[in-house]
């Protein structure tokens, strides 16, 4: 079946550097793509979304890029901080109310 | 204000027993979602409610799983005759109405279910 997946299970980043988390998707009909952050012992937290008719969207220290040609989604975190250490999930909205999540990437920020 | 709350936070049960997991959404949120997260895995959609009705139950793994929502607020996920493969963290989320709200979901801390 169609699915959302991530290229790298773990990403180690030095504090202050930029992080890039990648995600491949296969459902061309999804209208929104979303990034969530999950800290240990907590539920996921919404970070940013991008509509399928957009290529780029910026938030506070984060940028999401969507490449529909190769069905690729990425999350860029600028000046990574220790508080950014978490698991990051990409998700796509396959129908109203139904999100399909990828497996997640563990981001570890080192001093 | 208060976020999504779930109870219990941890539940250990014997194989074959029934369990009930509770979710209290954020006040005023009309949509409510249940997900399952196995160790080191992503979130698996189970069901979502709009008010008290469940337009999409497609993610429920088997007929041992059921969920209800009363008064447009609290929801209960029931697993009958639990199996070891049911062990996971069960997450609940809620959101407002509207197109954007369908993906900007607010999650609770989850209930960790262990079936022995």
Short mmCIF file of C-alpha atoms in Angstrom, two decimals:
data_model
loop_
_atom_site.label_atom_id
_atom_site.label_comp_id
_atom_site.label_asym_id
_atom_site.label_seq_id
_atom_site.Cartn_x
_atom_site.Cartn_y
_atom_site.Cartn_z
CA UNK A 1 0.00 0.00 0.00
CA UNK A 2 0.99 3.64 -0.17
CA UNK A 3 3.02 4.90 2.73
CA UNK A 4 5.14 7.66 4.15
CA UNK A 5 8.70 6.77 5.12
CA UNK A 6 11.92 8.34 6.31
CA UNK A 7 15.41 7.93 4.90
CA UNK A 8 17.41 8.15 8.14
CA UNK A 9 16.39 6.63 11.46
CA UNK A 10 18.90 8.67 13.52
CA UNK A 11 20.46 12.06 12.92
CA UNK A 12 23.26 13.38 15.10
CA UNK A 13 23.74 17.15 14.91
CA UNK A 14 26.12 19.48 16.65
CA UNK A 15 24.53 22.30 18.58
CA UNK A 16 24.30 25.41 16.41
CA UNK A 17 24.39 23.53 13.13
CA UNK A 18 21.44 23.17 10.79
CA UNK A 19 19.48 19.91 10.70
CA UNK A 20 17.80 18.40 7.68
CA UNK A 21 15.30 15.59 8.12
CA UNK A 22 14.05 13.83 5.01
CA UNK A 23 10.88 11.97 4.21
CA UNK A 24 9.62 10.11 1.14
CA UNK A 25 5.94 9.79 0.44
CA UNK A 26 3.98 7.87 -2.14
CA UNK A 27 0.38 9.07 -1.90
CA UNK A 28 0.03 11.67 -4.63
CA UNK A 29 -3.51 12.53 -3.56
CA UNK A 30 -2.55 13.82 -0.10
CA UNK A 31 -3.40 17.49 0.23
CA UNK A 32 -1.33 18.40 3.27
CA UNK A 33 2.01 17.27 4.62
CA UNK A 34 2.86 17.84 8.24
CA UNK A 35 5.79 17.55 10.60
CA UNK A 36 5.39 16.55 14.23
CA UNK A 37 7.96 16.46 17.03
CA UNK A 38 7.79 13.92 19.82
CA UNK A 39 9.87 14.30 22.96
CA UNK A 40 10.48 11.33 25.19
CA UNK A 41 7.40 10.37 27.19
CA UNK A 42 5.15 12.89 25.48
CA UNK A 43 2.66 12.92 22.67
CA UNK A 44 3.61 14.39 19.30
CA UNK A 45 3.50 18.14 18.87
CA UNK A 46 2.59 19.91 15.64
CA UNK A 47 5.50 21.83 14.11
CA UNK A 48 4.57 22.99 10.64
CA UNK A 49 2.52 22.01 7.63
CA UNK A 50 2.66 22.58 3.91
CA UNK A 51 -0.14 22.37 1.41
CA UNK A 52 0.40 20.21 -1.62
CA UNK A 53 0.31 23.21 -4.00
CA UNK A 54 3.28 24.85 -2.26
CA UNK A 55 7.02 24.18 -2.49
CA UNK A 56 8.29 25.88 0.62
CA UNK A 57 7.00 27.19 3.90
CA UNK A 58 8.92 28.85 6.71
CA UNK A 59 8.23 29.01 10.39
CA UNK A 60 10.25 29.99 13.38
CA UNK A 61 13.67 28.36 12.82
CA UNK A 62 12.05 25.69 10.67
CA UNK A 63 11.49 25.38 6.94
CA UNK A 64 9.58 22.67 5.16
CA UNK A 65 10.29 21.86 1.54
CA UNK A 66 8.06 19.81 -0.72
CA UNK A 67 9.24 18.31 -3.99
CA UNK A 68 6.26 16.71 -5.69
CA UNK A 69 8.30 15.58 -8.68
CA UNK A 70 10.24 13.09 -6.57
CA UNK A 71 7.67 12.87 -3.76
CA UNK A 72 10.06 14.15 -1.15
CA UNK A 73 9.50 16.20 1.96
CA UNK A 74 12.13 17.72 4.22
CA UNK A 75 12.29 19.66 7.45
CA UNK A 76 15.16 22.04 8.04
CA UNK A 77 15.91 23.26 11.53
CA UNK A 78 18.20 26.27 11.78
CA UNK A 79 20.75 26.63 14.58
CA UNK A 80 19.79 23.35 16.24
CA UNK A 81 19.47 23.56 20.00
CA UNK A 82 19.50 20.87 22.72
CA UNK A 83 15.73 21.29 23.05
CA UNK A 84 15.38 20.11 19.45
CA UNK A 85 16.43 16.60 20.47
CA UNK A 86 13.37 14.46 19.76
CA UNK A 87 11.83 12.11 17.25
CA UNK A 88 10.47 13.86 14.20
CA UNK A 89 7.61 12.40 12.19
CA UNK A 90 6.39 13.39 8.79
CA UNK A 91 2.74 12.75 8.08
CA UNK A 92 0.38 13.16 5.19
CA UNK A 93 -3.32 13.79 5.25
CA UNK A 94 -4.82 10.99 3.20
CA UNK A 95 -8.41 11.98 3.94
CA UNK A 96 -10.18 14.38 6.27
CA UNK A 97 -9.23 13.45 9.82
CA UNK A 98 -6.86 10.66 8.82
CA UNK A 99 -3.11 11.19 9.01
CA UNK A 100 -0.60 8.61 7.83
CA UNK A 101 2.67 8.89 9.74
CA UNK A 102 6.17 7.85 8.79
CA UNK A 103 8.39 5.79 11.07
CA UNK A 104 10.23 8.77 12.58
CA UNK A 105 13.78 10.13 12.77
CA UNK A 106 15.58 10.45 16.07
CA UNK A 107 17.49 13.75 16.22
CA UNK A 108 20.28 13.88 18.76
CA UNK A 109 21.89 17.26 19.43
CA UNK A 110 25.44 17.08 20.71
CA UNK A 111 27.27 19.92 22.49
CA UNK B 1 -5.73 25.85 29.37
CA UNK B 2 -5.64 22.12 30.02
CA UNK B 3 -4.40 19.85 27.29
CA UNK B 4 -5.58 16.41 26.25
CA UNK B 5 -5.51 14.01 29.17
CA UNK B 6 -5.47 10.24 29.08
CA UNK B 7 -5.95 7.64 31.75
CA UNK B 8 -4.50 5.46 32.96
CA UNK B 9 -0.96 6.45 32.06
CA UNK B 10 0.15 2.84 32.36
CA UNK B 11 -1.86 -0.35 32.24
CA UNK B 12 -0.58 -3.89 32.68
CA UNK B 13 -3.09 -6.60 31.94
CA UNK B 14 -3.14 -10.32 31.45
CA UNK B 15 -3.74 -11.82 28.05
CA UNK B 16 -7.44 -12.37 27.47
CA UNK B 17 -8.64 -9.57 29.74
CA UNK B 18 -10.57 -6.53 28.53
CA UNK B 19 -9.20 -3.01 28.98
CA UNK B 20 -10.67 0.47 28.71
CA UNK B 21 -8.59 3.51 27.89
CA UNK B 22 -9.96 6.98 28.46
CA UNK B 23 -9.35 10.26 26.67
CA UNK B 24 -10.44 13.73 27.75
CA UNK B 25 -10.01 16.16 24.84
CA UNK B 26 -9.34 19.85 25.02
CA UNK B 27 -12.55 21.68 25.87
CA UNK B 28 -14.31 22.85 22.73
CA UNK B 29 -12.51 20.45 20.39
CA UNK B 30 -15.09 18.63 18.34
CA UNK B 31 -12.78 16.16 16.62
CA UNK B 32 -11.04 13.35 18.48
CA UNK B 33 -8.56 10.79 17.21
CA UNK B 34 -7.03 7.55 18.47
CA UNK B 35 -3.63 6.26 17.38
CA UNK B 36 -1.44 3.34 18.37
CA UNK B 37 2.33 3.59 18.60
CA UNK B 38 4.40 0.45 18.93
CA UNK B 39 7.93 0.60 20.32
CA UNK B 40 10.16 2.62 18.00
CA UNK B 41 7.47 2.93 15.38
CA UNK B 42 5.37 5.66 13.90
CA UNK B 43 1.77 6.33 14.75
CA UNK B 44 -0.92 4.04 13.41
CA UNK B 45 -4.33 5.66 12.90
CA UNK B 46 -7.18 3.80 14.57
CA UNK B 47 -10.33 5.91 14.49
CA UNK B 48 -11.56 9.48 14.55
CA UNK B 49 -14.71 11.10 15.86
CA UNK B 50 -16.49 14.20 14.71
CA UNK B 51 -18.79 14.94 17.60
CA UNK B 52 -20.16 11.60 18.74
CA UNK B 53 -20.04 9.90 15.38
CA UNK B 54 -17.08 8.06 13.90
CA UNK B 55 -16.84 8.73 10.14
CA UNK B 56 -13.64 6.72 9.83
CA UNK B 57 -13.07 3.50 11.74
CA UNK B 58 -10.80 2.06 9.10
CA UNK B 59 -7.77 1.77 11.35
CA UNK B 60 -9.26 -0.47 14.01
CA UNK B 61 -7.15 -3.67 13.76
CA UNK B 62 -9.90 -6.15 14.55
CA UNK B 63 -13.39 -6.46 16.01
CA UNK B 64 -11.81 -6.74 19.44
CA UNK B 65 -11.24 -2.98 19.26
CA UNK B 66 -14.06 -0.51 19.70
CA UNK B 67 -14.39 3.12 20.67
CA UNK B 68 -17.16 5.42 21.69
CA UNK B 69 -17.57 9.06 22.46
CA UNK B 70 -20.34 10.51 24.54
CA UNK B 71 -21.52 14.08 24.86
CA UNK B 72 -19.05 15.16 22.22
CA UNK B 73 -16.31 15.03 24.82
CA UNK B 74 -14.80 12.02 26.59
CA UNK B 75 -13.89 8.98 24.53
CA UNK B 76 -13.19 5.41 25.57
CA UNK B 77 -11.18 2.90 23.57
CA UNK B 78 -11.99 -0.67 24.55
CA UNK B 79 -9.87 -3.68 23.70
CA UNK B 80 -11.50 -7.02 24.36
CA UNK B 81 -9.64 -10.28 24.94
CA UNK B 82 -6.28 -8.54 24.83
CA UNK B 83 -3.38 -10.18 23.03
CA UNK B 84 0.34 -9.61 23.48
CA UNK B 85 0.52 -7.85 20.12
CA UNK B 86 -1.83 -5.20 21.53
CA UNK B 87 1.01 -3.94 23.72
CA UNK B 88 1.75 -0.39 22.63
CA UNK B 89 1.23 3.25 23.56
CA UNK B 90 -2.26 4.40 22.73
CA UNK B 91 -2.40 8.09 21.91
CA UNK B 92 -5.42 10.32 21.77
CA UNK B 93 -5.57 13.68 20.01
CA UNK B 94 -8.19 16.35 19.53
CA UNK B 95 -8.70 19.29 17.23
CA UNK B 96 -11.08 22.09 16.38
CA UNK B 97 -13.38 22.03 13.38
CA UNK B 98 -12.23 23.28 10.05
CA UNK B 99 -9.94 22.13 7.31
CA UNK B 100 -6.68 23.06 9.00
CA UNK B 101 -7.79 21.59 12.29
CA UNK B 102 -7.95 18.14 10.74
CA UNK B 103 -4.18 17.88 10.79
CA UNK B 104 -3.15 20.31 13.51
CA UNK B 105 -3.95 17.83 16.23
CA UNK B 106 -3.16 18.17 19.93
CA UNK B 107 -1.97 14.95 21.48
CA UNK B 108 -2.23 13.58 24.98
CA UNK B 109 0.68 11.83 26.71
CA UNK B 110 -0.66 8.39 25.88
CA UNK B 111 -1.52 5.22 27.75
CA UNK B 112 1.18 2.56 27.78
CA UNK B 113 -0.52 -0.83 27.58
CA UNK B 114 1.41 -3.98 28.40
CA UNK B 115 -0.23 -7.35 27.89
CA UNK B 116 1.50 -10.16 29.76
#
